[in-house]
XYZ file of C-alpha atoms in Angstrom:
397
model
C 0.000 0.000 0.000
C 1.300 3.475 -0.865
C 2.165 6.109 1.708
C -0.509 8.519 2.919
C -1.112 11.395 0.472
C 0.799 14.546 1.334
C -1.950 17.151 0.928
C -1.375 20.674 2.131
C -3.663 23.134 3.856
C -6.765 24.151 1.922
C -6.167 27.535 0.284
C -8.612 28.181 -2.547
C -8.175 31.420 -4.512
C -10.120 34.474 -3.367
C -12.361 35.058 -6.383
C -14.947 37.710 -7.139
C -17.888 35.598 -8.320
C -19.837 37.329 -11.090
C -20.862 34.255 -13.056
C -24.195 32.411 -13.135
C -23.601 31.002 -9.655
C -22.364 30.556 -7.072
C -22.277 34.170 -5.994
C -20.111 35.662 -3.269
C -21.173 34.346 0.139
C -21.960 36.930 2.806
C -19.487 36.822 5.738
C -22.358 36.244 8.164
C -23.333 33.102 6.273
C -19.761 31.798 6.421
C -19.681 32.536 10.137
C -22.949 30.653 10.667
C -21.418 27.605 8.969
C -18.570 27.561 11.483
C -20.868 27.210 14.508
C -21.102 23.874 16.392
C -23.109 20.983 15.027
C -26.119 19.557 16.797
C -28.067 16.456 15.890
C -30.652 16.626 13.128
C -33.360 15.635 15.659
C -32.033 17.801 18.490
C -34.784 20.026 19.963
C -32.670 23.088 19.182
C -32.386 22.014 15.548
C -36.157 21.511 15.365
C -36.497 25.193 16.288
C -34.018 26.102 13.566
C -36.062 24.079 11.055
C -39.175 26.053 12.016
C -37.301 29.333 11.555
C -35.921 28.312 8.170
C -39.394 27.413 6.921
C -40.836 30.697 8.151
C -38.049 32.698 6.508
C -38.351 30.720 3.280
C -42.076 31.430 3.069
C -41.278 35.126 3.347
C -38.779 34.974 0.467
C -41.136 32.973 -1.746
C -44.065 35.266 -0.771
C -46.195 32.292 0.157
C -48.166 30.855 3.040
C -47.589 27.293 1.824
C -47.202 24.862 4.693
C -45.073 22.614 2.460
C -42.046 24.889 2.217
C -38.711 23.183 2.915
C -34.986 23.167 2.092
C -34.250 20.001 0.121
C -30.978 18.335 1.076
C -28.939 18.881 -2.074
C -28.231 21.437 -4.775
C -30.855 23.294 -6.788
C -31.124 20.322 -9.130
C -32.275 18.246 -6.140
C -35.155 20.602 -5.385
C -35.941 20.615 -9.118
C -36.065 16.831 -9.219
C -38.076 16.706 -6.004
C -40.735 18.918 -7.582
C -40.904 17.207 -10.964
C -40.245 13.656 -9.780
C -43.077 13.828 -7.248
C -45.658 15.698 -9.338
C -45.142 13.730 -12.559
C -46.393 10.145 -12.333
C -45.840 7.446 -14.949
C -48.280 8.162 -17.767
C -48.680 11.845 -16.910
C -48.032 14.512 -19.523
C -45.802 17.472 -18.732
C -45.595 20.561 -20.926
C -42.107 22.123 -20.851
C -40.557 25.175 -22.554
C -37.893 25.075 -25.263
C -36.583 28.634 -24.832
C -33.552 27.778 -22.721
C -31.233 25.139 -21.352
C -33.160 24.503 -18.149
C -36.429 23.809 -19.929
C -34.524 20.894 -21.444
C -33.537 19.724 -17.975
C -37.194 19.831 -16.935
C -37.994 17.575 -19.892
C -35.253 15.115 -18.981
C -36.434 14.840 -15.382
C -40.071 14.403 -16.415
C -39.117 11.585 -18.797
C -37.092 9.853 -16.082
C -40.153 10.079 -13.823
C -42.118 8.145 -16.431
C -43.955 11.109 -17.890
C -44.678 11.990 -21.493
C -43.076 15.306 -22.456
C -44.569 17.807 -24.862
C -43.130 21.244 -25.592
C -44.208 24.836 -25.995
C -41.795 26.552 -28.327
C -40.078 29.921 -28.193
C -36.651 31.033 -29.461
C -33.731 31.102 -27.046
C -33.540 34.659 -25.748
C -37.297 35.223 -25.704
C -39.969 34.429 -23.115
C -42.977 32.175 -23.627
C -45.972 33.882 -25.204
C -49.282 33.313 -23.377
C -51.040 32.598 -26.684
C -48.525 29.858 -27.502
C -48.912 28.372 -24.025
C -52.700 28.418 -24.321
C -52.579 26.673 -27.694
C -50.137 24.033 -26.452
C -52.149 23.332 -23.307
C -55.420 23.126 -25.220
C -53.858 20.698 -27.706
C -52.120 18.411 -25.210
C -54.134 18.753 -21.952
C -51.036 18.231 -19.751
C -51.190 17.190 -16.124
C -48.257 19.478 -15.287
C -46.996 22.678 -16.919
C -43.459 23.848 -16.193
C -41.771 27.125 -16.995
C -38.519 28.863 -16.101
C -39.089 32.183 -14.368
C -35.475 33.354 -14.737
C -33.631 31.498 -17.489
C -29.964 31.362 -16.502
C -28.847 30.303 -19.964
C -30.330 33.278 -21.837
C -30.682 36.135 -19.323
C -34.432 36.321 -19.929
C -37.148 36.799 -17.300
C -40.601 35.370 -17.945
C -43.285 38.069 -17.709
C -47.038 37.430 -17.561
C -46.670 34.664 -14.971
C -50.215 35.077 -13.638
C -51.563 34.796 -17.168
C -49.670 31.554 -17.728
C -50.830 29.996 -14.463
C -54.441 30.985 -15.125
C -54.329 29.275 -18.522
C -52.885 26.116 -16.970
C -55.418 26.040 -14.142
C -58.300 26.476 -16.574
C -57.212 23.092 -17.968
C -56.597 21.540 -14.512
C -52.818 21.451 -14.923
C -50.460 21.971 -12.020
C -47.837 24.699 -12.503
C -44.166 24.184 -11.598
C -41.837 27.199 -11.717
C -38.055 27.157 -11.904
C -37.051 30.077 -9.651
C -33.387 29.159 -9.245
C -32.102 32.550 -10.422
C -35.018 34.636 -9.187
C -35.649 33.786 -5.514
C -34.344 36.671 -3.418
C -33.249 38.692 -6.444
C -36.204 39.691 -8.608
C -39.918 39.997 -8.014
C -41.470 36.601 -7.262
C -44.922 36.140 -5.718
C -45.774 32.451 -5.515
C -49.249 32.760 -3.989
C -50.381 35.886 -5.817
C -49.246 34.511 -9.175
C -50.904 31.122 -8.691
C -47.764 28.951 -8.800
C -48.434 25.459 -7.424
C -44.814 24.419 -6.892
C -41.588 26.417 -7.077
C -37.989 25.447 -6.526
C -34.739 27.399 -6.276
C -31.050 27.136 -5.534
C -29.409 28.829 -2.540
C -26.174 29.762 -4.342
C -27.639 32.439 -6.611
C -29.470 35.497 -5.258
C -29.446 34.171 -1.686
C -25.600 34.076 -1.698
C -25.517 30.819 0.219
C -23.346 27.761 -0.502
C -25.231 24.958 -2.271
C -26.504 22.103 -0.161
C -29.999 23.004 1.098
C -32.315 24.121 -1.711
C -35.677 25.899 -1.367
C -38.884 24.175 -2.443
C -42.504 25.134 -1.876
C -45.746 23.359 -2.791
C -49.315 24.448 -2.187
C -52.004 22.103 -0.871
C -53.209 21.241 -4.371
C -49.753 20.104 -5.416
C -49.112 18.233 -2.187
C -52.479 16.480 -2.466
C -51.282 14.977 -5.738
C -48.011 13.905 -4.135
C -49.798 12.176 -1.274
C -52.357 10.474 -3.527
C -49.942 8.929 -6.049
C -50.725 5.376 -7.128
C -47.060 4.382 -7.118
C -44.082 5.699 -5.230
C -41.736 8.210 -6.844
C -38.627 6.634 -8.322
C -36.374 8.428 -5.834
C -36.634 7.342 -2.203
C -34.362 10.165 -1.069
C -36.513 12.871 -2.700
C -39.915 11.297 -1.985
C -41.887 14.215 -0.552
C -44.416 11.912 1.084
C -41.520 10.617 3.210
C -39.825 13.991 3.666
C -43.161 15.277 4.944
C -42.564 13.169 8.030
C -39.350 15.045 8.785
C -40.281 18.582 7.733
C -43.946 18.235 8.741
C -45.418 18.169 12.215
C -43.936 14.818 13.270
C -40.254 15.743 12.736
C -39.549 12.021 12.374
C -36.298 10.637 10.975
C -35.900 10.315 7.217
C -32.242 11.116 6.548
C -29.490 13.066 8.247
C -30.038 16.659 7.197
C -27.024 18.740 6.074
C -26.982 20.647 9.343
C -24.300 23.178 8.434
C -26.085 23.977 5.171
C -29.319 24.538 7.063
C -27.454 26.953 9.340
C -26.200 28.707 6.215
C -29.548 29.098 4.507
C -31.107 30.266 7.757
C -28.589 33.115 7.944
C -28.913 33.889 4.229
C -32.691 34.114 4.554
C -32.334 36.184 7.721
C -30.330 38.686 5.665
C -33.174 38.768 3.135
C -35.692 39.499 5.880
C -33.505 42.217 7.415
C -33.086 43.956 4.061
C -36.741 43.502 3.133
C -37.718 41.396 0.147
C -38.979 44.278 -2.007
C -35.963 46.420 -1.103
C -33.761 43.499 -2.122
C -35.520 43.260 -5.482
C -34.927 47.004 -5.930
C -31.225 46.680 -5.055
C -30.670 43.945 -7.596
C -32.402 45.948 -10.315
C -30.429 49.110 -9.473
C -26.980 47.487 -9.294
C -27.581 45.287 -12.325
C -29.019 48.296 -14.125
C -25.718 50.104 -13.634
C -23.908 47.048 -14.985
C -26.175 46.918 -18.041
C -25.784 50.657 -18.645
C -22.004 50.396 -18.392
C -21.774 47.390 -20.692
C -23.837 49.120 -23.354
C -21.977 52.444 -23.022
C -18.730 50.542 -23.445
C -19.956 49.384 -26.844
C -21.292 45.895 -26.091
C -24.799 44.523 -26.604
C -27.136 42.654 -24.286
C -28.673 39.452 -25.626
C -32.336 39.863 -24.599
C -34.613 42.795 -25.374
C -34.873 45.347 -22.562
C -38.399 44.265 -21.633
C -37.201 40.708 -20.918
C -33.871 41.611 -19.272
C -33.068 39.523 -16.207
C -31.197 41.684 -13.641
C -29.711 38.760 -11.761
C -28.140 37.192 -14.878
C -26.887 39.449 -17.668
C -26.296 37.790 -21.038
C -23.819 39.991 -22.944
C -23.132 39.292 -26.603
C -19.555 38.435 -27.583
C -18.280 40.951 -30.185
C -17.269 39.688 -33.612
C -13.654 38.542 -33.711
C -13.378 38.028 -29.946
C -12.627 34.614 -28.427
C -15.105 34.251 -25.592
C -13.122 31.569 -23.726
C -9.946 33.635 -23.869
C -11.703 36.533 -22.138
C -13.096 34.231 -19.444
C -9.647 32.744 -18.810
C -8.004 36.170 -18.739
C -10.454 37.483 -16.126
C -9.893 34.429 -13.936
C -6.101 34.379 -14.209
C -5.389 38.106 -14.062
C -8.252 39.470 -11.950
C -9.556 36.480 -9.936
C -12.918 37.340 -11.486
C -15.381 34.685 -12.611
C -17.894 35.026 -15.441
C -19.171 32.230 -17.691
C -19.815 31.489 -21.335
C -23.042 30.565 -23.057
C -24.875 27.239 -22.902
C -26.649 25.274 -25.610
C -27.811 27.394 -28.531
C -25.915 30.398 -27.155
C -22.558 28.675 -26.597
C -19.823 30.964 -27.884
C -22.254 33.837 -28.475
C -22.685 35.334 -25.001
C -21.024 35.804 -21.659
C -23.220 35.199 -18.629
C -22.532 37.782 -15.935
C -24.276 37.377 -12.613
C -25.337 40.220 -10.367
C -26.736 38.310 -7.441
C -26.987 38.566 -3.699
C -23.765 39.678 -1.996
C -22.108 39.994 -5.423
C -24.619 42.676 -6.436
C -22.540 45.612 -5.191
C -21.444 48.752 -7.065
C -17.724 48.076 -6.454
C -18.064 44.696 -8.162
C -19.728 46.321 -11.154
C -16.846 48.787 -11.550
C -14.286 46.021 -11.138
C -16.047 43.851 -13.705
C -16.335 46.621 -16.285
C -12.684 47.609 -15.965
C -11.398 44.039 -16.135
C -13.681 43.040 -18.992
C -12.731 46.162 -20.900
C -9.009 45.458 -20.526
C -9.459 41.855 -21.651
C -11.371 43.001 -24.725
C -8.821 45.648 -25.652
C -6.173 42.920 -25.586
C -8.170 41.290 -28.397
C -8.453 44.586 -30.310
C -12.169 44.982 -29.649
C -13.631 48.424 -30.352
C -14.814 49.379 -26.882
C -14.528 52.397 -24.570
C -13.780 51.457 -20.964
C -14.036 54.997 -19.609
C -17.441 55.540 -21.199
C -18.664 52.332 -19.603
C -17.330 53.182 -16.154
C -18.715 56.711 -16.286
C -22.153 55.542 -17.409
C -22.277 52.888 -14.692
C -21.216 55.409 -12.060
C -23.880 57.862 -13.185
C -26.506 55.123 -13.168
C -25.469 54.063 -9.658
C -25.809 57.659 -8.459
C -29.247 58.017 -10.008
C -30.475 54.853 -8.292
C -29.549 55.958 -4.787
């Protein structure tokens, strides 16, 4: 047998995270993660569970009793929603206007469902008329949509109109809110969303590991009345109900430190005020957008569909997108990301989320991005971008 590995002390680089997630973690959240562990059935932890659920309801703008952090990343809360609401033989209508609509389809198929699509180009939202036609034609049991599409930088407007159409045909509505919860306006109850899931590492600025999920009584009734068990034991909400419901009975060992983290992240949301937080994201991201455009770059979506928390910026002709990403990481310890799917190579995805959504980060990003572009002979004006962003930041105060 070989000798024990000689591994040094953990010293990851100190990055500024302005990609599609994770975002910079607030120091208070990091501090919360360093506090002592207790057992996952300890009376003190039961109180923490109650507090997390209360805080999560506030962020989702819901009174749903079934509001929990799923043990896992945002994809776990996504699969918990779809895998429990889609039974074998059910039909789920999913969007085609972004990468994560495709992930919805994949999960629904794995759950035994039949997938049908409602089409829209990448970079555009779903049109209510197209949704109505698709639902009338297919009569789905479940309709899914992405509220904030991380792959395209597009926000879905007209949510209440979409949910009303679905409910008129007795379909449950599942919303992907991974890049919207805690960052842009989201009103689960008022908009008629039956189930919504999110990731903690985006606008909540919390490490991944405990991911928000909420279901109303109508959705949970379907979960509890299934004819056969979901294919995942770990994500079976009828079993998790025993742990996160009134009984607080054992199901699995919860990620205690991650629950501490999301509690503190949600406490920061409550202290700031959810609507004030939405306003901050729009103001800081608005300065970023203004600066990018003044510099000479273009946004991917139209202004009316712009997603403040995730800015898709078009790569200028003649510029190597990967080279810019690598330059920012190596020279500036600054993370952004490239495009996915249909937009691979065409856009950069620049996050403005949670603790990362600060004016100093916007200025740093614009200066670094501008320098990296000039190195590739792009026709841009860094000073114009910085001045425009500064002016926009001043106007928003």
